[in-house]
Tab-separated table of C-alpha atoms in Angstrom:
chain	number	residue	atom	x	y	z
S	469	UNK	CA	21.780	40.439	124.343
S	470	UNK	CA	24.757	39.125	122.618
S	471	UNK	CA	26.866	41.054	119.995
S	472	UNK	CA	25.584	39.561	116.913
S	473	UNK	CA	22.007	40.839	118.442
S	474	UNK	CA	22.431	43.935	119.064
S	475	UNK	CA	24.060	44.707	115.315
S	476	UNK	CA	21.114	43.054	114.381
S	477	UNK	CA	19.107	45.374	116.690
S	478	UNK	CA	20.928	48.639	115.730
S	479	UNK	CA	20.345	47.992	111.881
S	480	UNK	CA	16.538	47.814	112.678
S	481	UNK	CA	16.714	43.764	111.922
S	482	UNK	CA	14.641	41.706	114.758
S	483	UNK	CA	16.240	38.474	113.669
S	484	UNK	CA	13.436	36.209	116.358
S	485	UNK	CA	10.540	37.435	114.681
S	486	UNK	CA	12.396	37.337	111.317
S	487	UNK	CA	12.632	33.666	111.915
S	488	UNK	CA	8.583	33.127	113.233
S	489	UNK	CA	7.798	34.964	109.936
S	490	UNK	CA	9.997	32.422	107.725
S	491	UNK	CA	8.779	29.742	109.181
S	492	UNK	CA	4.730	30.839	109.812
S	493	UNK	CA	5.503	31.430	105.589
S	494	UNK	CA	6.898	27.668	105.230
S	495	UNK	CA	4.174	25.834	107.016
S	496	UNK	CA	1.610	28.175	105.269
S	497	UNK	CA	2.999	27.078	102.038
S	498	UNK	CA	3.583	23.071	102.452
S	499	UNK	CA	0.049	23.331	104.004
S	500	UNK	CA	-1.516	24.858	101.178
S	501	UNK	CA	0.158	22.369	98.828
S	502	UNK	CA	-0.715	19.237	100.774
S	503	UNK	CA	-4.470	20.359	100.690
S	504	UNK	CA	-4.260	20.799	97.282
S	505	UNK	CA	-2.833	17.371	96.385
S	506	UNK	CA	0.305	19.507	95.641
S	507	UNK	CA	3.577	16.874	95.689
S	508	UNK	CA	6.373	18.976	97.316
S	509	UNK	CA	9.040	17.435	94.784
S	510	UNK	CA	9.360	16.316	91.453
S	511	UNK	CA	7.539	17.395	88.629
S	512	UNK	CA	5.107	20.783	88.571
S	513	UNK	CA	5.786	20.087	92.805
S	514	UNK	CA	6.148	23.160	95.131
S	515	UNK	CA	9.879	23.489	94.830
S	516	UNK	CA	9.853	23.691	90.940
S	517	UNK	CA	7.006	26.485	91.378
S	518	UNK	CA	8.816	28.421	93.912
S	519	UNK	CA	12.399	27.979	91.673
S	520	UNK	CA	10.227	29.151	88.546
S	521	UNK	CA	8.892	32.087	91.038
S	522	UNK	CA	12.320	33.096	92.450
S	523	UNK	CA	13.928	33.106	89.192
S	524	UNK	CA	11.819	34.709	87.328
S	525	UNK	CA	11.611	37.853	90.045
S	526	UNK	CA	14.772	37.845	90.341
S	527	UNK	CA	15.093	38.623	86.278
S	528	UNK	CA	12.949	40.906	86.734
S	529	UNK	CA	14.685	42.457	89.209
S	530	UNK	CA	17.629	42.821	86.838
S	531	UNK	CA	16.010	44.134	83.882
S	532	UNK	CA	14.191	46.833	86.238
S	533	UNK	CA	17.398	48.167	87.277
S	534	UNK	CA	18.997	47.758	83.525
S	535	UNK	CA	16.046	49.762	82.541
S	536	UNK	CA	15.419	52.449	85.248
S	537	UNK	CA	11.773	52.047	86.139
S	538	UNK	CA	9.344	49.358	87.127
S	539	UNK	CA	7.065	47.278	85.347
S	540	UNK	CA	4.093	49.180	83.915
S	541	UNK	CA	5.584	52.165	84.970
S	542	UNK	CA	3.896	55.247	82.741
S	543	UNK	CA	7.642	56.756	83.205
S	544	UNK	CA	9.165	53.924	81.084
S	545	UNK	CA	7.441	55.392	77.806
S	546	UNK	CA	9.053	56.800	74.966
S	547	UNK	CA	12.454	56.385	77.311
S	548	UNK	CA	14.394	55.164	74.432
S	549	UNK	CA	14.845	51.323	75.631
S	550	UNK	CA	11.929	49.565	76.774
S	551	UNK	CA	10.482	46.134	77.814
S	552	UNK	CA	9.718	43.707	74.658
S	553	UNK	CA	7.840	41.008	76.277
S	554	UNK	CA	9.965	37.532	77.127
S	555	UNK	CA	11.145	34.249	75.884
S	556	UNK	CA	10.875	31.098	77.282
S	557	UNK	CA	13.626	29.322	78.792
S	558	UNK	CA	13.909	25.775	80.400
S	559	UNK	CA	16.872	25.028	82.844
S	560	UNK	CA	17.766	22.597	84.497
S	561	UNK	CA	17.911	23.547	87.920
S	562	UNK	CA	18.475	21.283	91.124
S	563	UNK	CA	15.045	20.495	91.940
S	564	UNK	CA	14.826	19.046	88.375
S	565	UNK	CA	13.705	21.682	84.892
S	566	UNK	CA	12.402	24.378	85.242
S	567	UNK	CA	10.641	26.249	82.371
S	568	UNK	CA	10.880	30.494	82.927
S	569	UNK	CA	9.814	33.508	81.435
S	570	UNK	CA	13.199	35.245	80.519
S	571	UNK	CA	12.412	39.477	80.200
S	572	UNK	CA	13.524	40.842	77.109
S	573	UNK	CA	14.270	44.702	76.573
S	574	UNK	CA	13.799	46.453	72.379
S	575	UNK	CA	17.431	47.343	71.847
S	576	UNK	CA	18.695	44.013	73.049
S	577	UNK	CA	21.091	44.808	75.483
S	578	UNK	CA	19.618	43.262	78.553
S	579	UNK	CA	22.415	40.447	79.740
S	580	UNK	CA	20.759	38.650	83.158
S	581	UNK	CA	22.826	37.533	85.219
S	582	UNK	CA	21.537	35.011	87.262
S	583	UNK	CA	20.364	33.313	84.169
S	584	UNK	CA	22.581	33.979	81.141
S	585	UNK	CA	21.736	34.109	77.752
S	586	UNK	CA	21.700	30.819	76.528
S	587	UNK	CA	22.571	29.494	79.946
S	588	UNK	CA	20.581	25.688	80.685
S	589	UNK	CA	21.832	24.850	83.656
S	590	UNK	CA	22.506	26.723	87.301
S	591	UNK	CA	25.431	26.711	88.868
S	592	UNK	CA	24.339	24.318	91.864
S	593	UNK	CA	24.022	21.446	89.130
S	594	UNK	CA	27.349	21.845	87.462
S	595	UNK	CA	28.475	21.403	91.214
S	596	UNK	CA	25.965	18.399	91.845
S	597	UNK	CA	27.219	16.542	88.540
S	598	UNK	CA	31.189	17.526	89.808
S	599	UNK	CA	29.931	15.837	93.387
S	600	UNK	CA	28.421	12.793	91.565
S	601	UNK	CA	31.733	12.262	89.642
S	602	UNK	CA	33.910	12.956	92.289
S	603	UNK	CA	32.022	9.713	94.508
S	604	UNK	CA	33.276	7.952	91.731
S	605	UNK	CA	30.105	7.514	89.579
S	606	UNK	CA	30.268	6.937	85.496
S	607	UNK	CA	29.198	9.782	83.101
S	608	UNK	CA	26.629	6.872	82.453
S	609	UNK	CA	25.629	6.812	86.257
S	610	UNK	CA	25.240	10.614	86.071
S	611	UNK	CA	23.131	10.859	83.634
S	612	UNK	CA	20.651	8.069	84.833
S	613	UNK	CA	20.796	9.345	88.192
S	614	UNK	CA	19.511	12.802	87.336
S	615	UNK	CA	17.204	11.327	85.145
S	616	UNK	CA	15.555	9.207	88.031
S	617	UNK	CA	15.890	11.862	90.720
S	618	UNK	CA	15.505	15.211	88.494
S	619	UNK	CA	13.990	13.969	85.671
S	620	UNK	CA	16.090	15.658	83.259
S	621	UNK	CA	17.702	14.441	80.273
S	622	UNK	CA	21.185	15.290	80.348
S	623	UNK	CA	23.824	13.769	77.636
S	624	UNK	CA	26.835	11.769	78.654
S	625	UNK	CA	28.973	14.495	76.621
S	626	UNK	CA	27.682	17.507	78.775
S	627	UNK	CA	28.391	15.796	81.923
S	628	UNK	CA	31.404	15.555	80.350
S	629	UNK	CA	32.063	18.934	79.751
S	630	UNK	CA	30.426	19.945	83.397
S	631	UNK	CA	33.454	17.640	84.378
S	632	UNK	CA	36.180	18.901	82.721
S	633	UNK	CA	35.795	22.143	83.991
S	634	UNK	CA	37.862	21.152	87.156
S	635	UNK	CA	40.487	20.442	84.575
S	636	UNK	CA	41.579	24.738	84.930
S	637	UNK	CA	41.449	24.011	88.939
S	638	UNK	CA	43.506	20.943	88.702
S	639	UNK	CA	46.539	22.447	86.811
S	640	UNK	CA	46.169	25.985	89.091
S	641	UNK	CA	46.302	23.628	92.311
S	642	UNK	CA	49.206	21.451	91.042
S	643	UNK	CA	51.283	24.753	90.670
S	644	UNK	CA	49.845	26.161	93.935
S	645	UNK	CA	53.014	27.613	96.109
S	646	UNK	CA	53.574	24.695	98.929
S	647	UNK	CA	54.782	24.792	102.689
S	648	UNK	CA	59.119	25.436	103.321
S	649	UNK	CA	59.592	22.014	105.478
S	650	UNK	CA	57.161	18.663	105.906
S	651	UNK	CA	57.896	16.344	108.678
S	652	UNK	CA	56.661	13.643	106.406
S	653	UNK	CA	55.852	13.260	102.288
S	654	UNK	CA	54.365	9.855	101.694
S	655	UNK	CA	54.204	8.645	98.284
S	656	UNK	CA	52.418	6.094	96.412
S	657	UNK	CA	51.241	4.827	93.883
S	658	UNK	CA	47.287	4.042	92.055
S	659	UNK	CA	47.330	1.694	88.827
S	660	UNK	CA	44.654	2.564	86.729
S	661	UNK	CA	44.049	1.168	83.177
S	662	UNK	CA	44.503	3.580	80.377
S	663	UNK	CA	43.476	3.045	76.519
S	664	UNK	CA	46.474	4.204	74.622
S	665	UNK	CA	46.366	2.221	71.545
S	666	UNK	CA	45.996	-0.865	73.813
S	667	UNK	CA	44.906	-1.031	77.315
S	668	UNK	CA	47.517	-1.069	79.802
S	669	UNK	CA	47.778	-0.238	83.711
S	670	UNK	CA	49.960	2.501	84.433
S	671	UNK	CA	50.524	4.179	87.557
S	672	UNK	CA	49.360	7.740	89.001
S	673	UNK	CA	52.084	8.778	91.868
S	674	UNK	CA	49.751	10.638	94.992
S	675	UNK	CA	52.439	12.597	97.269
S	676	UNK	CA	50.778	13.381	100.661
S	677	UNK	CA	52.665	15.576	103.283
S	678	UNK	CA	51.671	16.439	107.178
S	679	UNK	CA	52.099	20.157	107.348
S	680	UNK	CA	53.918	21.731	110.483
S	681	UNK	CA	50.568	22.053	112.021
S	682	UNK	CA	50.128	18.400	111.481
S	683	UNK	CA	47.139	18.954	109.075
S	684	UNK	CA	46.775	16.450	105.683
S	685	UNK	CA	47.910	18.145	102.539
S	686	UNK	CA	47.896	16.411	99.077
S	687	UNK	CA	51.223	18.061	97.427
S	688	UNK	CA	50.291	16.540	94.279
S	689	UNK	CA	49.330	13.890	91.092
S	690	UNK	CA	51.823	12.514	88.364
S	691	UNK	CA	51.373	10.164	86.057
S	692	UNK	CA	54.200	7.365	85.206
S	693	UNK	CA	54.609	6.530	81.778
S	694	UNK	CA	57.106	3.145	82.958
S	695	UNK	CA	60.068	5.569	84.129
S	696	UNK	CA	60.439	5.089	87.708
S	697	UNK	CA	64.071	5.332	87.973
S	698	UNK	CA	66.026	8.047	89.579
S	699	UNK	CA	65.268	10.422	86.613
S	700	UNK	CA	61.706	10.493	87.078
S	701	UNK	CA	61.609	10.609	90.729
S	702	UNK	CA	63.863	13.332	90.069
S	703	UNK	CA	61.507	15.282	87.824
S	704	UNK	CA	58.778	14.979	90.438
S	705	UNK	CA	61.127	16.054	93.619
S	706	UNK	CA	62.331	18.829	92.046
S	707	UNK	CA	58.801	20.108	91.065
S	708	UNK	CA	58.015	19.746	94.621
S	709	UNK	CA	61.399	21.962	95.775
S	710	UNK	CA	60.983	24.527	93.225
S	711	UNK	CA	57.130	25.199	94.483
S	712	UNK	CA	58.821	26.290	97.899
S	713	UNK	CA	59.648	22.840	99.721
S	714	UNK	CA	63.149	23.498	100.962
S	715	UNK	CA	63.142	20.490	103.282
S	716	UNK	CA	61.597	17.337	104.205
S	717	UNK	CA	62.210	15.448	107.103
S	718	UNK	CA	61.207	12.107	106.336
S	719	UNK	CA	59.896	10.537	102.944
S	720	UNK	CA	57.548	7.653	103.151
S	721	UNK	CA	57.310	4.877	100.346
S	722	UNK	CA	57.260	1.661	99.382
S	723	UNK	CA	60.912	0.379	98.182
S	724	UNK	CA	59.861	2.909	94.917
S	725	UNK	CA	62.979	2.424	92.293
S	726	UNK	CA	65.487	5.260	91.852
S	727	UNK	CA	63.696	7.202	94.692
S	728	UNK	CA	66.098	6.887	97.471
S	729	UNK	CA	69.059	8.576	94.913
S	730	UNK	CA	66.482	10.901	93.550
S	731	UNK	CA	65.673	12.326	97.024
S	732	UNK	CA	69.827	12.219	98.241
S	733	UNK	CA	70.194	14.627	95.633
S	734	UNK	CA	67.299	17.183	96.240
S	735	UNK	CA	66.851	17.015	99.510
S	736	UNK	CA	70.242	15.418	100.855
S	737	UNK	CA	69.393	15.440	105.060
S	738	UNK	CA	65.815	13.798	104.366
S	739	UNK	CA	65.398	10.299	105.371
S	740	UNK	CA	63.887	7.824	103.160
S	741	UNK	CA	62.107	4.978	104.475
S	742	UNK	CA	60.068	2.249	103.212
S	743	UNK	CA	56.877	1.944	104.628
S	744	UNK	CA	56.444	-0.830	106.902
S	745	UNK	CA	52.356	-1.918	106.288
S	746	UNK	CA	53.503	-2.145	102.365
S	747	UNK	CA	56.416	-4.432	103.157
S	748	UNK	CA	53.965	-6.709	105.469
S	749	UNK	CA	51.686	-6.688	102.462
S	750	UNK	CA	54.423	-7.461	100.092
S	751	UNK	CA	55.499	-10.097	102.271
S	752	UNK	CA	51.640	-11.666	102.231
S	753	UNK	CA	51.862	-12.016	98.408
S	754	UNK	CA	54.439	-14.495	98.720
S	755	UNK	CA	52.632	-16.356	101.343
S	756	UNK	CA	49.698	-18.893	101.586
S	757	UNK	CA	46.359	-17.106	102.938
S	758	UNK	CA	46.214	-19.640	105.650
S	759	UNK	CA	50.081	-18.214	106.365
S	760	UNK	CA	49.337	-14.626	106.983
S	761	UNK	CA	48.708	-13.975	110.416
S	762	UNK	CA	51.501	-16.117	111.943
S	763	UNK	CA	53.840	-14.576	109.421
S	764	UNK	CA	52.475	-11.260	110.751
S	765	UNK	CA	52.818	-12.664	114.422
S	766	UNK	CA	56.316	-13.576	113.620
S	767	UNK	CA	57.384	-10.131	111.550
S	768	UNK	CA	56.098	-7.482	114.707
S	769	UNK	CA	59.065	-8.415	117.095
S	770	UNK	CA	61.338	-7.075	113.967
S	771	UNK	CA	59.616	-3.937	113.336
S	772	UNK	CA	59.072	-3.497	117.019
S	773	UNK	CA	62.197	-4.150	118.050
S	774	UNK	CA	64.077	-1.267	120.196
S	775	UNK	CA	67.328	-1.219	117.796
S	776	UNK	CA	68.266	-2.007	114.641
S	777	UNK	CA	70.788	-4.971	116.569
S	778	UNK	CA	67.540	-6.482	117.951
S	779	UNK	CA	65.688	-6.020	114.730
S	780	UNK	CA	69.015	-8.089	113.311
S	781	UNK	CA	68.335	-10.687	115.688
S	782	UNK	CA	64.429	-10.567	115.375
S	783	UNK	CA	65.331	-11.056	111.839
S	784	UNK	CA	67.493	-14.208	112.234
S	785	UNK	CA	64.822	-15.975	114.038
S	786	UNK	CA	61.875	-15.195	111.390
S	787	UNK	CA	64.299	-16.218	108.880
S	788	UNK	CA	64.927	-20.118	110.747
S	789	UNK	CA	61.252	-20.076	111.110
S	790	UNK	CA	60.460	-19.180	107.562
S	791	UNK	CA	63.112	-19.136	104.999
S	792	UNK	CA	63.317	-22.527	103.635
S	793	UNK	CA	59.378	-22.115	103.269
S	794	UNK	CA	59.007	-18.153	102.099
S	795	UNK	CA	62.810	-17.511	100.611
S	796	UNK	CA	61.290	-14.548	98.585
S	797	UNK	CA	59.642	-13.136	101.700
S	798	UNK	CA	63.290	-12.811	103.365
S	799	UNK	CA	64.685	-11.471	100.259
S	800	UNK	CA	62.109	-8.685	100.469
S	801	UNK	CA	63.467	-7.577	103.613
S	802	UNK	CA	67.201	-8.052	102.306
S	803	UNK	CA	66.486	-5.731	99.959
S	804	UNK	CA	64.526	-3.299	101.872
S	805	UNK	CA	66.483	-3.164	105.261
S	806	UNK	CA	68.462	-0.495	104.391
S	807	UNK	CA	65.293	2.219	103.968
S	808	UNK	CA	63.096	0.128	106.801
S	809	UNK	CA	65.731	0.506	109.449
S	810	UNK	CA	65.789	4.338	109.713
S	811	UNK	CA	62.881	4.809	112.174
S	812	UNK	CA	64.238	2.297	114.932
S	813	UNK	CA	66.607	4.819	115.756
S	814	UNK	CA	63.203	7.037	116.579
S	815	UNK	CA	60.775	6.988	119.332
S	816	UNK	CA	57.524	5.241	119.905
S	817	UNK	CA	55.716	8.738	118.799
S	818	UNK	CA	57.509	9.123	115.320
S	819	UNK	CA	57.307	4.864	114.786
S	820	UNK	CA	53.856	4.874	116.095
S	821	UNK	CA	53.472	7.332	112.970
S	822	UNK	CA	55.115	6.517	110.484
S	823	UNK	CA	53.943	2.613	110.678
S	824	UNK	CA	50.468	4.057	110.784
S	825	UNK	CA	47.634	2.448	107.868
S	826	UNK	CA	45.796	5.673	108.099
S	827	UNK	CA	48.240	8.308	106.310
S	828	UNK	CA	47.616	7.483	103.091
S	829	UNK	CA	45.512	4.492	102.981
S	830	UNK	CA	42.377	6.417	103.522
S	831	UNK	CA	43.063	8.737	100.168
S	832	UNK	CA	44.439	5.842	98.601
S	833	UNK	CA	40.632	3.968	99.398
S	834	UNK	CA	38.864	6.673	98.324
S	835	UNK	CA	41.144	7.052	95.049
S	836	UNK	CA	40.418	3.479	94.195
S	837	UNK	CA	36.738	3.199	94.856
S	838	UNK	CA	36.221	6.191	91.577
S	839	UNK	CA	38.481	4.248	89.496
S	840	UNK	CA	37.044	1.010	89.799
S	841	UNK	CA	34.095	2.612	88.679
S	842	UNK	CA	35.484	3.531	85.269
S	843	UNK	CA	36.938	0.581	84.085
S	844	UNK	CA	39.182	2.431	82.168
S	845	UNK	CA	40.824	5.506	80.885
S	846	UNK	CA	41.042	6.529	77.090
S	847	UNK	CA	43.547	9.089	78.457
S	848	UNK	CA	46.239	10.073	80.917
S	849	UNK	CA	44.390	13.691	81.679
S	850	UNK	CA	40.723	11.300	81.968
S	851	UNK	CA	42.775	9.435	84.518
S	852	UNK	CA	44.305	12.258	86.163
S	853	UNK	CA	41.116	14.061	86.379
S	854	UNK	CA	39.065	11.222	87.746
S	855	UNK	CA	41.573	10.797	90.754
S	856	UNK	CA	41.781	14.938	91.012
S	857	UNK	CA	37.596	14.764	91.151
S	858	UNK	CA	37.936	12.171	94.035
S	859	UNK	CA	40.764	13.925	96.418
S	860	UNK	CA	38.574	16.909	96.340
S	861	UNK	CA	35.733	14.929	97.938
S	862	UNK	CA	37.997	14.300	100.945
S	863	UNK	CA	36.494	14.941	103.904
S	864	UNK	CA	34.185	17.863	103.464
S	865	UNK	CA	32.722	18.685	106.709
S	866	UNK	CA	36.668	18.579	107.878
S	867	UNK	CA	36.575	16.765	111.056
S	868	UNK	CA	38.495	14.055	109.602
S	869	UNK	CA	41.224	16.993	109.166
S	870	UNK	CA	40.972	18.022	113.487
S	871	UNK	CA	41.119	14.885	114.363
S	872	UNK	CA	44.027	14.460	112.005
S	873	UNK	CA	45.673	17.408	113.245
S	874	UNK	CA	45.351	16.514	116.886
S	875	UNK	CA	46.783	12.655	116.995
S	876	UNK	CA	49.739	14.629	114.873
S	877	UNK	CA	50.327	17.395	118.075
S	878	UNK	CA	52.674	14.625	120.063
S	879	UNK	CA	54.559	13.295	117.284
S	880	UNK	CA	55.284	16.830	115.865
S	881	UNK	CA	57.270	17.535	118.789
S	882	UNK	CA	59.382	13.992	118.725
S	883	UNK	CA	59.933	14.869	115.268
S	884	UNK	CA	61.303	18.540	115.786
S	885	UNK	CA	63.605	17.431	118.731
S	886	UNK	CA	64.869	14.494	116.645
S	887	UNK	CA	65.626	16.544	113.408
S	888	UNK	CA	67.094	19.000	115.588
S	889	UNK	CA	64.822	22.199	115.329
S	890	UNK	CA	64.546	21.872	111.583
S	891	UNK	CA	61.624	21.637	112.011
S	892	UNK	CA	60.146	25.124	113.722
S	893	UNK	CA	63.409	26.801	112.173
S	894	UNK	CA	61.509	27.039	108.348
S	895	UNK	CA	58.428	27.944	110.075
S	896	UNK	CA	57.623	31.408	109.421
């Protein structure tokens, strides 16, 4: 007998026949209800009964022990406080409303906990609606979506409110103390349109780090308001340091303006380099779609290239391929060489990563997916929420996260040797 058994065994708990019992109960149950033309779901189905059934013990459970005695217990006379009959109460509960019998006690101090005073919704919906939202789904969606599935009619403004809830979360997490050193930060940006007198797109910065232990950690949201030169990067940076970030190896972005100065002066050892996918994609919007993969083709050997020399010469050759054709595709990489060039002085572990589609691109997806769904914003805190709502969503079950963590364990080490222990030294 394992353990777990025998504690189960020694507090007089037979957890096999426990689990006969549940189930012989189950089967008895959906058997009854099938015989009787019972539906198992929706309305007056078994699940609403037993809800109604649970719930309403349960309250009676609470006043009981408010009270003293039982139900109908001759004790409870002339005891001062006593029962005073009950009220009716409809909430809406996951398995759709549910109409209950709330107790009441004469002197009115009775406060139930598991159903509150004026309470009309559990807790498990609040989450449900949060979950809805956070897939990226419309207050509109909501609302017809639980009136399909739940039947219950539930107004645009309360799902809403259910919503903004997450709003206390969102400013506790975006304080939250963060990790001394990151091997990497990436940062980048989501446009999303927001209603401020007139519609216009304006960014919302997401800064993602890999943690020593090489798990996925959103640092992160800010919105831009059009200043992205070195003073707002600076603003955001030293947010980031003052929360506990004493060092980062190597920040991630794409060509971002004012970031490279804003980062020399918080960090001043950290490496800034532009991410190589964005450059490639940058490079495609100068291009003709029938273009794209031989420019691609003829753009690896640079990126790839063993030095920065080769990557010179790789360069040369794209350019007499290309540049009377693309000439804004080669000034692209004029202008970028100086943050592109850092990791080819790196090996294939910390290139492999840092060229990678998956660090970011995955949030980023996700990110875009709930605000395509909106349309647009008639705020910068709807925005920010409605991007907070969808990070959250990331990978619940968190294998994404070990699997993460473990294609991270090779490149971790590359990375400390190459930064010369800075890495493990501002480890705890």
């Amino acid at each position: 007998m394992s353990s777990d058994h025998e504690a189960e065994a020694g507090a007089g708990i037979e957890p096999q026949q426990t689990t006969v019992v549940d189930d012989q109960l189950i089967d008895e149950l959906v058997t009854r209800a099938q015989a009787e033309g019972l539906q198992l779901t929706g309305e007056g189905g078994l699940l609403q009964q037993l809800t109604k059934r649970l719930l309403e013990s349960a309250l009676e459970g609470e006043i009981t022990d408010h009270l003293g005695y039982d139900k109908h217990d001759p004790s409870g006379k002339n005891g001062g406080n006593s029962r005073n009959g009950s009220r009716a109460n409809t909430v809406l509960t996951e398995v759709g409303p549910v109409e209950i019998a709330v107790p009441r006690d004469r002197d009115s101090s009775f406060e139930p906990k598991i159903v509150k005073k004026r309470q009309k919704r559990l807790s498990g919906v609040d989450e449900m609606v949060i979950s809805l939202a956070a897939k990226g789904l419309t207050t509109g969606e909501v609302q017809a979506h639980l009136a399909e599935v739940y039947g219950a009619e539930v107004s645009r403004q309360t799902i809403s409110t259910i919503t903004d809830k997450v709003l206390e979360g969102m400013a506790e997490w975006q304080n939250r103390p963060l990790d001394p050193v990151y091997p990497v930060v990436f940062i980048d940006a989501i446009h999303v349109k927001i209603r401020d007198g007139a519609v216009a797109n304006r960014p919302i910065y997401v800064a993602l780090a890999v943690t020593a232990e090489g798990r996925r950690e959103i640092l992160g949201l800010w919105a831009g308001d059009g200043g992205e030169g070195a003073k707002h990067w600076m603003h955001v940076l030293t947010e980031i340091k003052n929360r506990g970030v004493g060092d980062v190896l190597m920040l991630v972005c794409d060509g971002l303006k004012g970031l490279p100065d804003a980062v020399e002066a918080v960090w001043p050892a950290t490496i800034v380099q532009t991410c190589v996918v964005h450059l490639l994609r940058n490079s495609f919007r100068y291009a003709a779609r029938q273009h794209w993969d031989k420019i691609a083709k003829a753009l690896k050997p640079v990126y790839s290239a063993p030095t920065e020399d080769a990557a010179l010469e790789r360069f040369a050759e794209f350019t007499e391929a290309w540049g009377t054709k693309y000439p804004a595709i080669i000034r692209l990489w004029e202008n970028a060489w100086a943050e592109f060039t850092p990791f080819l002085r790196f090996d294939s572990e910390i290139r492999r990563i840092v060229c990678t589609t998956n660090a970011i691109e995955s949030v980023n997806a996700r990110i875009r997916r709930a605000v395509k769904a909106r349309g647009h914003f008639p705020n910068e805190q709807a925005a920010l929420k409605c991007v907070y709502l969808a990070i959250t969503s990331l990978d619940p079950t968190g294998k994404g996260q070990a699997r993460w963590a473990l294609r991270w364990k090779t490149a971790l080490n590359a990375f400390d040797i190459t930064f010369d222990g800075r890495l493990s030294a501002a480890r705890p």
